[in-house]
PDB file of C-alpha atoms in Angstrom:
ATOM      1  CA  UNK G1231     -34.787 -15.293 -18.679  1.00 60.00           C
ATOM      2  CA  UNK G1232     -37.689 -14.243 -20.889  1.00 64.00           C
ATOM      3  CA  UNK G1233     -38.107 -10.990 -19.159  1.00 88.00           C
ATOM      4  CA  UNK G1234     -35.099  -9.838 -18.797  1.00 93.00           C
ATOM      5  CA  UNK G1235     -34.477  -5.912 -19.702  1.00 95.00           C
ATOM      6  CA  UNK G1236     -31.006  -4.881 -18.066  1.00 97.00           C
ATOM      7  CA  UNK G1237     -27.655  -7.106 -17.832  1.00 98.00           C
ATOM      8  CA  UNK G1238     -24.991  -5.437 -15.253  1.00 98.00           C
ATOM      9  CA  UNK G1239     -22.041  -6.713 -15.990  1.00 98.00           C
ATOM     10  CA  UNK G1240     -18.692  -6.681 -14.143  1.00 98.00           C
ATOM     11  CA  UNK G1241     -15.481  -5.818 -16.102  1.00 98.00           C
ATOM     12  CA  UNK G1242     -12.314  -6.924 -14.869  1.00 97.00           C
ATOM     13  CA  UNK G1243     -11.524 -10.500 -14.967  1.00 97.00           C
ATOM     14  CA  UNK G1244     -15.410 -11.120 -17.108  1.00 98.00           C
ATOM     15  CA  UNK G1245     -14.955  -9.086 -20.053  1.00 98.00           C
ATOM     16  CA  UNK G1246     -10.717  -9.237 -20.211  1.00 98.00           C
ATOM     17  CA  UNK G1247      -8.013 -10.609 -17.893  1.00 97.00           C
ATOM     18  CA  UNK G1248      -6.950  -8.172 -15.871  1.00 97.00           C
ATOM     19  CA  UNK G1249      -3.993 -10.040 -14.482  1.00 96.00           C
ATOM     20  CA  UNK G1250      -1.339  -9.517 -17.295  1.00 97.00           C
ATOM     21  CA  UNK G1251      -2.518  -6.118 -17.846  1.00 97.00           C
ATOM     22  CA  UNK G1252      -1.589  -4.527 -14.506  1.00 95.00           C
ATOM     23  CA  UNK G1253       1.410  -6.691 -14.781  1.00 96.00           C
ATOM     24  CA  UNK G1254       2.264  -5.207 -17.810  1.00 97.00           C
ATOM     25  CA  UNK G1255       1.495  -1.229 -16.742  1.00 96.00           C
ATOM     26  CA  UNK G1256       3.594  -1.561 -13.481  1.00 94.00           C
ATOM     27  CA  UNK G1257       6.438  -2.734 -15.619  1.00 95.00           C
ATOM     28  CA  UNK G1258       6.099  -0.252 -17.997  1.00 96.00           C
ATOM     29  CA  UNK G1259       5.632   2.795 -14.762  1.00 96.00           C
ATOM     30  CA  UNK G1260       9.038   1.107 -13.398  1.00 95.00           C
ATOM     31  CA  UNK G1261      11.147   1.262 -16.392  1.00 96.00           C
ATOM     32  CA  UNK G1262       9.126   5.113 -17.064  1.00 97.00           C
ATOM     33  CA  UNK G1263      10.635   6.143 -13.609  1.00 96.00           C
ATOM     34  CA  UNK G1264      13.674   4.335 -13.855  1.00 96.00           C
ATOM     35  CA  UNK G1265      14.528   6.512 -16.732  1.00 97.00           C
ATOM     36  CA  UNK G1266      13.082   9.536 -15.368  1.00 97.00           C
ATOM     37  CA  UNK G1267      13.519   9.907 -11.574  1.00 97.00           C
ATOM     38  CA  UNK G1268      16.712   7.146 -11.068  1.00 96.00           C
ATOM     39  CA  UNK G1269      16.464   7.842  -6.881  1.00 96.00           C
ATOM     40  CA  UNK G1270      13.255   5.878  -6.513  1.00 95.00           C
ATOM     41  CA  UNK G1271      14.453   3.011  -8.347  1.00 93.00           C
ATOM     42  CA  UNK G1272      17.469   2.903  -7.071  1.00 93.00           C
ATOM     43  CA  UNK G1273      15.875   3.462  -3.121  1.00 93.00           C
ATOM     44  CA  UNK G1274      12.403   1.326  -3.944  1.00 92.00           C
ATOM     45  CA  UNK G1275      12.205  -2.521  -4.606  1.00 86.00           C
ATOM     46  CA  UNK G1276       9.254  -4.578  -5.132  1.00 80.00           C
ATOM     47  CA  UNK G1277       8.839  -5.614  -1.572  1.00 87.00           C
ATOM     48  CA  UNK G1278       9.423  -1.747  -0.111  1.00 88.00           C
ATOM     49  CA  UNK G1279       6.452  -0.800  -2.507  1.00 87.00           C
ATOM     50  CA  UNK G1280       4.325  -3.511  -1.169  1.00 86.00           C
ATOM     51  CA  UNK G1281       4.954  -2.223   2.596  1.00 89.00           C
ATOM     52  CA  UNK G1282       3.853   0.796   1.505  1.00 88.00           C
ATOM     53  CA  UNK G1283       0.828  -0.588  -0.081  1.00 86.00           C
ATOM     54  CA  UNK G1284      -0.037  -1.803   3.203  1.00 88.00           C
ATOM     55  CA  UNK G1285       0.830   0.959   5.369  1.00 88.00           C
ATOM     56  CA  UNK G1286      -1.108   3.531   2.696  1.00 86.00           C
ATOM     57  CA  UNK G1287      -4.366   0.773   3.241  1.00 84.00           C
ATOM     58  CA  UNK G1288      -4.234   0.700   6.697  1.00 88.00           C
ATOM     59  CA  UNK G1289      -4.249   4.486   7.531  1.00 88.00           C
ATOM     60  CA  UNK G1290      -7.396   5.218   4.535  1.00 88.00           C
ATOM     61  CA  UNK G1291      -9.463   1.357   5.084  1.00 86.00           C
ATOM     62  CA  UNK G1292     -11.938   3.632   3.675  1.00 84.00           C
ATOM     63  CA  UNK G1293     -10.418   4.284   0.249  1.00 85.00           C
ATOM     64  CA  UNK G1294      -9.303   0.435   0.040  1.00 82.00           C
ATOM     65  CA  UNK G1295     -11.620  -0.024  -2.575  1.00 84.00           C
ATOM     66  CA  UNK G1296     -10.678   3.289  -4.584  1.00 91.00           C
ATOM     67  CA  UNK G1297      -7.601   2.001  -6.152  1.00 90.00           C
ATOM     68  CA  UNK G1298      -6.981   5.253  -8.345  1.00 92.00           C
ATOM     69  CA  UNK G1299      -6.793   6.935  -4.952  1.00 92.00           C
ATOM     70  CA  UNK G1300      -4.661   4.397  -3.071  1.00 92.00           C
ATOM     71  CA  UNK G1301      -1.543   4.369  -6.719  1.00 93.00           C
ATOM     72  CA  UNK G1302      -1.698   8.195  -6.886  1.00 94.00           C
ATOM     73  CA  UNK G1303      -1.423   8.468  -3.068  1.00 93.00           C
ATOM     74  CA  UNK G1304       1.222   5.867  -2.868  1.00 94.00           C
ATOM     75  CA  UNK G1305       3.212   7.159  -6.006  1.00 95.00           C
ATOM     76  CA  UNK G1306       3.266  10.560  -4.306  1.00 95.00           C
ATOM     77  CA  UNK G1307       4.473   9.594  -0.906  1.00 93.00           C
ATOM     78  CA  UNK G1308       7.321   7.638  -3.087  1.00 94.00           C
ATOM     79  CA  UNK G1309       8.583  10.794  -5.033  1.00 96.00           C
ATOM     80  CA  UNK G1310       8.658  12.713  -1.536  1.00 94.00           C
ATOM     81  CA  UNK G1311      11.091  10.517   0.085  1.00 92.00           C
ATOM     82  CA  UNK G1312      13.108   9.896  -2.954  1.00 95.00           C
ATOM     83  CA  UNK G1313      13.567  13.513  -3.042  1.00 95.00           C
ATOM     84  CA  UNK G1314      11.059  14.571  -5.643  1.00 96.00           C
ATOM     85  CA  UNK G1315       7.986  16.843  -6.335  1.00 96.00           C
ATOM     86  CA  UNK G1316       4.962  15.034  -4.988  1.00 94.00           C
ATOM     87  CA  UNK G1317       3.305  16.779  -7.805  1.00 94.00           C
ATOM     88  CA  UNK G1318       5.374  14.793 -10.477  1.00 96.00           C
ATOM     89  CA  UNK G1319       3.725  12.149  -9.248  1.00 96.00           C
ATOM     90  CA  UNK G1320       0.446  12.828 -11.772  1.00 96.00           C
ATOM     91  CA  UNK G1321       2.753  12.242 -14.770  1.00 97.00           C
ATOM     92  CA  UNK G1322       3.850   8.611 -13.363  1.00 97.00           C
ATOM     93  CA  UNK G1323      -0.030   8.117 -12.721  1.00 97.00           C
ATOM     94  CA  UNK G1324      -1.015   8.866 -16.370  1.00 97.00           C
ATOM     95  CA  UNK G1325       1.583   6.479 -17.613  1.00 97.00           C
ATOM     96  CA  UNK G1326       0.063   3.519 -15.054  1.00 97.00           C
ATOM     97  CA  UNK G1327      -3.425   4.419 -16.144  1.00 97.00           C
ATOM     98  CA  UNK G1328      -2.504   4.636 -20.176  1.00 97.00           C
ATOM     99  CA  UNK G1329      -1.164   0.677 -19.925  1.00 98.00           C
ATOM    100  CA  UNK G1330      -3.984  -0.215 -17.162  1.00 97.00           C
ATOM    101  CA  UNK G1331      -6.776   0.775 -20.221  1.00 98.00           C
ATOM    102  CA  UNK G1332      -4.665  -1.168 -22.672  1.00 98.00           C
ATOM    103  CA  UNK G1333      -6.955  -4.330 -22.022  1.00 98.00           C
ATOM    104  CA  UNK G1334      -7.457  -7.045 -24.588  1.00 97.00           C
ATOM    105  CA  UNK G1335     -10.526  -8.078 -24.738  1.00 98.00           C
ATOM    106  CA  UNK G1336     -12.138 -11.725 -24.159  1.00 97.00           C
ATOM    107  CA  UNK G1337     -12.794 -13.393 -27.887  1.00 95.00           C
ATOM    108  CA  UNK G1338     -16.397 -11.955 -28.916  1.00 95.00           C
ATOM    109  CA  UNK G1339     -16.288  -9.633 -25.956  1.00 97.00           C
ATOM    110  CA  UNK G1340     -17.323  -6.541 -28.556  1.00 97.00           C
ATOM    111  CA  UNK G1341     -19.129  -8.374 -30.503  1.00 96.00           C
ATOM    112  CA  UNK G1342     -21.202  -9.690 -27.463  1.00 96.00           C
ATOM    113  CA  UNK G1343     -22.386  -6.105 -26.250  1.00 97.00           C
ATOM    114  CA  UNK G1344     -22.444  -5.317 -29.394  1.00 96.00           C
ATOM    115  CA  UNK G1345     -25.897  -7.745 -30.317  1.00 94.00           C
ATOM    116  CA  UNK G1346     -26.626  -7.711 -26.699  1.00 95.00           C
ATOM    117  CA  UNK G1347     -27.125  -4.110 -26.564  1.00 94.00           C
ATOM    118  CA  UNK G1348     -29.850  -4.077 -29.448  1.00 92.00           C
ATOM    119  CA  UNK G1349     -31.635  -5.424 -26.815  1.00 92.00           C
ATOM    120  CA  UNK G1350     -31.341  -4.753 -23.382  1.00 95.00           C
ATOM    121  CA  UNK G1351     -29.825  -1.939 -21.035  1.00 97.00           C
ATOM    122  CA  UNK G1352     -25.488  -2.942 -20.166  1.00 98.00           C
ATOM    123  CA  UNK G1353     -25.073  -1.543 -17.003  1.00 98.00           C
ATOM    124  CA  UNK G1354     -21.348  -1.865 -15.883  1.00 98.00           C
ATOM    125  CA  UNK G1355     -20.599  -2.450 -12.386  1.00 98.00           C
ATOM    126  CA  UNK G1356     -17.233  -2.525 -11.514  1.00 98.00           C
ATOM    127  CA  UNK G1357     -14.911  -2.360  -7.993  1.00 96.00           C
ATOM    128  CA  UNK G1358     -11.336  -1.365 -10.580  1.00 94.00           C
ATOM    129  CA  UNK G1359     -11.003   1.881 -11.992  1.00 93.00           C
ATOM    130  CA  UNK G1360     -10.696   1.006 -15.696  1.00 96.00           C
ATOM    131  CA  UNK G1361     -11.906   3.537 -17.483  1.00 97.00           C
ATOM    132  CA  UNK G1362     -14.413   2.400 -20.328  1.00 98.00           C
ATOM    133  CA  UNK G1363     -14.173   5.439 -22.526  1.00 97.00           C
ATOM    134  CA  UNK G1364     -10.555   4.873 -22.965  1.00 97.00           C
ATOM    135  CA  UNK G1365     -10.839   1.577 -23.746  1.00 98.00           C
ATOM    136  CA  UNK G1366     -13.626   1.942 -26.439  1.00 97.00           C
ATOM    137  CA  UNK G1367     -16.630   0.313 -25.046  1.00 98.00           C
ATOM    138  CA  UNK G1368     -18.655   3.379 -23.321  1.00 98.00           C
ATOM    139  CA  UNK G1369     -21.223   3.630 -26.014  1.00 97.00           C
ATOM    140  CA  UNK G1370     -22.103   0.010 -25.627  1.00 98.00           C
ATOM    141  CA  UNK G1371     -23.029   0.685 -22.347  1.00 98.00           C
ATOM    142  CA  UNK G1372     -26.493   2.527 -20.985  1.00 98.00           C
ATOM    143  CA  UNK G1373     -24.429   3.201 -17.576  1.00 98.00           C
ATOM    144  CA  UNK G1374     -21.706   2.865 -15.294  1.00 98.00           C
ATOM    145  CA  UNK G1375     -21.800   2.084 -11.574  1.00 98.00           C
ATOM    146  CA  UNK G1376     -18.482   2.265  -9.972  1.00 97.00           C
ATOM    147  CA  UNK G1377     -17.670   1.579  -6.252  1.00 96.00           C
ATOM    148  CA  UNK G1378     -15.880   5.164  -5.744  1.00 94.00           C
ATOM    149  CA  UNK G1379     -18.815   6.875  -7.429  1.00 93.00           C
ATOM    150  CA  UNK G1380     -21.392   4.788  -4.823  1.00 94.00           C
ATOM    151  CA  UNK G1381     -18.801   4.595  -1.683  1.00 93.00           C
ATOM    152  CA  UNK G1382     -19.158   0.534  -1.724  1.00 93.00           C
ATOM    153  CA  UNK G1383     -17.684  -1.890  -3.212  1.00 95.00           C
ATOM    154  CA  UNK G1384     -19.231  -5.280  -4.158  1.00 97.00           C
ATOM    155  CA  UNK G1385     -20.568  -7.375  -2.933  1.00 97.00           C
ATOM    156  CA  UNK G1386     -22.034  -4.036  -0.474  1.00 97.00           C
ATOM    157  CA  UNK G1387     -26.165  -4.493  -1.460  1.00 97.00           C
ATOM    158  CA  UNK G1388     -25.439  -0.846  -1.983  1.00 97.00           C
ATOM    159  CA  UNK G1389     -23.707  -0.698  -5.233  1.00 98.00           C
ATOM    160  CA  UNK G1390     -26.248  -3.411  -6.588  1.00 98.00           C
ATOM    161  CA  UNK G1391     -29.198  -1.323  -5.712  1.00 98.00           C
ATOM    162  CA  UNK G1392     -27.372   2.145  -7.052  1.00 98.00           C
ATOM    163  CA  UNK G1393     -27.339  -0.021 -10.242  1.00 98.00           C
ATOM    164  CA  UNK G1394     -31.019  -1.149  -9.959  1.00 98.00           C
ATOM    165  CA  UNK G1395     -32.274   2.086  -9.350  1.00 98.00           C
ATOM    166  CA  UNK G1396     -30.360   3.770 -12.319  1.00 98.00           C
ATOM    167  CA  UNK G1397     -31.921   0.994 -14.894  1.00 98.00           C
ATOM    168  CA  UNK G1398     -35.879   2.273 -13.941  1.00 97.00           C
ATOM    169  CA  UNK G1399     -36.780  -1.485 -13.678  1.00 97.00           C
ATOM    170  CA  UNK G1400     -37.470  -4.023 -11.767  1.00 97.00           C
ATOM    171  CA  UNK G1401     -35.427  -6.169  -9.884  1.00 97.00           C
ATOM    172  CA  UNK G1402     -36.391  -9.665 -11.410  1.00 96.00           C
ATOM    173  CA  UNK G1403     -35.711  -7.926 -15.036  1.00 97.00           C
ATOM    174  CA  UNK G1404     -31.924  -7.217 -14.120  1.00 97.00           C
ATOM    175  CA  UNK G1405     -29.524 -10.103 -14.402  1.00 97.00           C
ATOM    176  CA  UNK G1406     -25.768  -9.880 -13.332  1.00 98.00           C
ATOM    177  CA  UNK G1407     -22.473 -11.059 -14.979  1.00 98.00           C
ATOM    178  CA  UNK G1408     -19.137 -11.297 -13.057  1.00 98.00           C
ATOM    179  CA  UNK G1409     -16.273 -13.689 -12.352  1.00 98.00           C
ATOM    180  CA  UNK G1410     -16.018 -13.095  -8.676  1.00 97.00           C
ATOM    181  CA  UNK G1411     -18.375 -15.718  -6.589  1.00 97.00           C
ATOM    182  CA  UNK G1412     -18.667 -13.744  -3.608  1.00 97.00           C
ATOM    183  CA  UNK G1413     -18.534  -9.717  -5.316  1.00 97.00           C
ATOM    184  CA  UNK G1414     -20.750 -10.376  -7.833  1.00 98.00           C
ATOM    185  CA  UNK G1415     -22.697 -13.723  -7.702  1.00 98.00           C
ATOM    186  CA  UNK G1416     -23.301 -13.687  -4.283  1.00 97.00           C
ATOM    187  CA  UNK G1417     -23.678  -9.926  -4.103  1.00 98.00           C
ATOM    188  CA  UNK G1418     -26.041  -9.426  -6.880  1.00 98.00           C
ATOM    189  CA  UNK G1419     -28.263 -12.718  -5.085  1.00 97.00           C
ATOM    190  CA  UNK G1420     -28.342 -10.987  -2.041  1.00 97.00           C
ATOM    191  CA  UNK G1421     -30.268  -8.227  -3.595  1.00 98.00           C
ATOM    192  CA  UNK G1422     -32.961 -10.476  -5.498  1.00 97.00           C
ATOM    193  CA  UNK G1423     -30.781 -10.198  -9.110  1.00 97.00           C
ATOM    194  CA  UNK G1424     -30.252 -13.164 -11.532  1.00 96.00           C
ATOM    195  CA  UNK G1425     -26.913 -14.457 -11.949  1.00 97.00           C
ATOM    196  CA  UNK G1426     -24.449 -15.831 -14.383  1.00 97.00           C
ATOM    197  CA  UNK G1427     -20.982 -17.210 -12.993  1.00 98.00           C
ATOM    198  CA  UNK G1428     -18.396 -15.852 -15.709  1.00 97.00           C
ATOM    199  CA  UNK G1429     -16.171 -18.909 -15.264  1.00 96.00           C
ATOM    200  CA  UNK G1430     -13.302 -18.462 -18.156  1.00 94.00           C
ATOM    201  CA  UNK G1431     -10.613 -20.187 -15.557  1.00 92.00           C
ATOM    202  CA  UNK G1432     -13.355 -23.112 -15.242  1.00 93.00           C
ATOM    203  CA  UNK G1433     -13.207 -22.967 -11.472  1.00 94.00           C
ATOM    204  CA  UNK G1434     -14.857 -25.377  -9.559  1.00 95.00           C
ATOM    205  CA  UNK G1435     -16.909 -23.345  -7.858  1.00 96.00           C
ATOM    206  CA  UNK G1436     -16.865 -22.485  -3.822  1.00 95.00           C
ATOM    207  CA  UNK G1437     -19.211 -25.084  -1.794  1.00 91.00           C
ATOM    208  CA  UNK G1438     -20.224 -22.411   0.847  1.00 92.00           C
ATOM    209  CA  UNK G1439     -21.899 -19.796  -1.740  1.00 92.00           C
ATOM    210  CA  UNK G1440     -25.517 -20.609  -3.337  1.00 90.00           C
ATOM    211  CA  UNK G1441     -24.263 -21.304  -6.648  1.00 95.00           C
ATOM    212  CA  UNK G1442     -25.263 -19.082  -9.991  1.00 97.00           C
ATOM    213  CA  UNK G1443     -28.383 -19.596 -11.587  1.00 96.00           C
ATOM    214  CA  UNK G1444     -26.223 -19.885 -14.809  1.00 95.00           C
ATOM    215  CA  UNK G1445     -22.522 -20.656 -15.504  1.00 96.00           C
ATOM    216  CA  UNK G1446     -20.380 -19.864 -19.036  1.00 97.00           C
ATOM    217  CA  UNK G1447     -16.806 -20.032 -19.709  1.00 96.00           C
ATOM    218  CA  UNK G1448     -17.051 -17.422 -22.774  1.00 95.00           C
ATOM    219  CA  UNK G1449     -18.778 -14.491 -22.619  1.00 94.00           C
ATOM    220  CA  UNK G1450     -20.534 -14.764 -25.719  1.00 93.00           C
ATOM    221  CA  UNK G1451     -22.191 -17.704 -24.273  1.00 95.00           C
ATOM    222  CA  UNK G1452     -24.756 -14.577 -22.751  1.00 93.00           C
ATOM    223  CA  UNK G1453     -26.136 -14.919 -26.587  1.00 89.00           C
ATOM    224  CA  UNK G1454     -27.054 -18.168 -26.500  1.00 86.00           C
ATOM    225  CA  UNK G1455     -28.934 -18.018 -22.933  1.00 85.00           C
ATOM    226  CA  UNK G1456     -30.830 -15.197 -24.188  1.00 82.00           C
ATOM    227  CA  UNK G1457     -31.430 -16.334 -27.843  1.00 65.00           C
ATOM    228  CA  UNK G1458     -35.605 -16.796 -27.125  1.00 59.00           C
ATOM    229  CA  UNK G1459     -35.324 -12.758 -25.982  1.00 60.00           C
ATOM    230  CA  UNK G1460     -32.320 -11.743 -29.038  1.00 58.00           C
ATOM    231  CA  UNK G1461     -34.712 -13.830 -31.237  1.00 54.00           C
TER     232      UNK G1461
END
């Protein structure tokens, strides 16, 4: 890993556990409309709002990767039938996307792009919509690559390449970081990059992939396979 110039690096699930956060900013959108506009509460439960999911991702398979899209849409087809504004359904969105960019980090996340940024060129590539600027990290980065910015999602070779092509090097000086064997590690391979499994959940990893060139459990681990290159 002597040459290496540019690390992409996933976000959800690599850098923080996304899990408990969206846990956390549906509760907090529930009790925010429970107070606010009663009727949907009072028509919706949990497993209403996941029929909707479905029936909202079946008529836009398309957008099933733009999740900002898919909330906002369903949100607003849930204050029309409960009798409300569709339009009110922006507020409820901001309060969802205020606790979904309340992440806590992984321990020596920061201070892992922090050194690793002196460096080389962070490239985030990332299927979720959290929003680095809100969260404090978008100067650490040289670029984002998003799936709704591209129009694929990973593992498409397409979002890998968009990321490739923004860093102005090669493809042997890129390596990627993600959690997700098939979206990242197996995505990024397909398209010639390095890899390095993000395994914090110390997974045993799937036998049908091609497994990672390089596996950690901690993220500041990254240091310590590029010391030679930090040194």
């Amino acid at each position: 890993m002597l040459n290496i110039k540019v690390i992409t690096i996933d976000l959800d699930d690599t850098l923080w556990d996304i899990d408990p956060v969206i846990h956390e900013a549906e509760a907090k959108l529930w009790d925010w409309l429970s107070q606010n506009y009663p009727r949907i509460t009072q028509i919706y439960n949990q497993q209403k709002i996941l029929d909707l999911r479905l029936d909202v991702a079946n008529k836009y398979p398309e957008k099933a990767f733009d999740y900002r899209f898919m909330r906002k849409l369903i949100l607003r087809e849930i204050f029309k039938r409960a009798g409300y504004l569709e339009e009110y359904a922006e507020e409820a969105f901001k309060v969802f996307d205020i606790a979904r960019n309340n992440v806590k980090l992984y321990d020596g996340a920061q201070e892992t792009l922090e050194l690793l940024g002196k460096h080389f060129k962070l490239i985030a590539i990332t299927n979720g919509n959290a929003d680095l600027n809100k969260i404090g990290l978008r100067h650490l980065f040289y670029d984002v690559v998003t799936a709704v910015d591209v129009g694929f999602a990973k593992p498409d070779k397409r979002i890998f390449q968009e990321a490739i092509k923004r860093s102005k090097v090669n493809t042997e000086e890129i390596i990627h970081v993600g959690d997700n064997p098939e979206a990242d590690i197996l995505g990024a391979a397909n398209v010639g990059l390095g890899t390095v499994w993000m395994n914090s959940q110390q997974l045993e990893w799937p036998k049908k992939y091609q497994k990672p060139d390089m596996t950690i459990v901690n993220i500041s681990e990254l240091c310590n396979l590029l010391t030679p290159k930090i040194n």
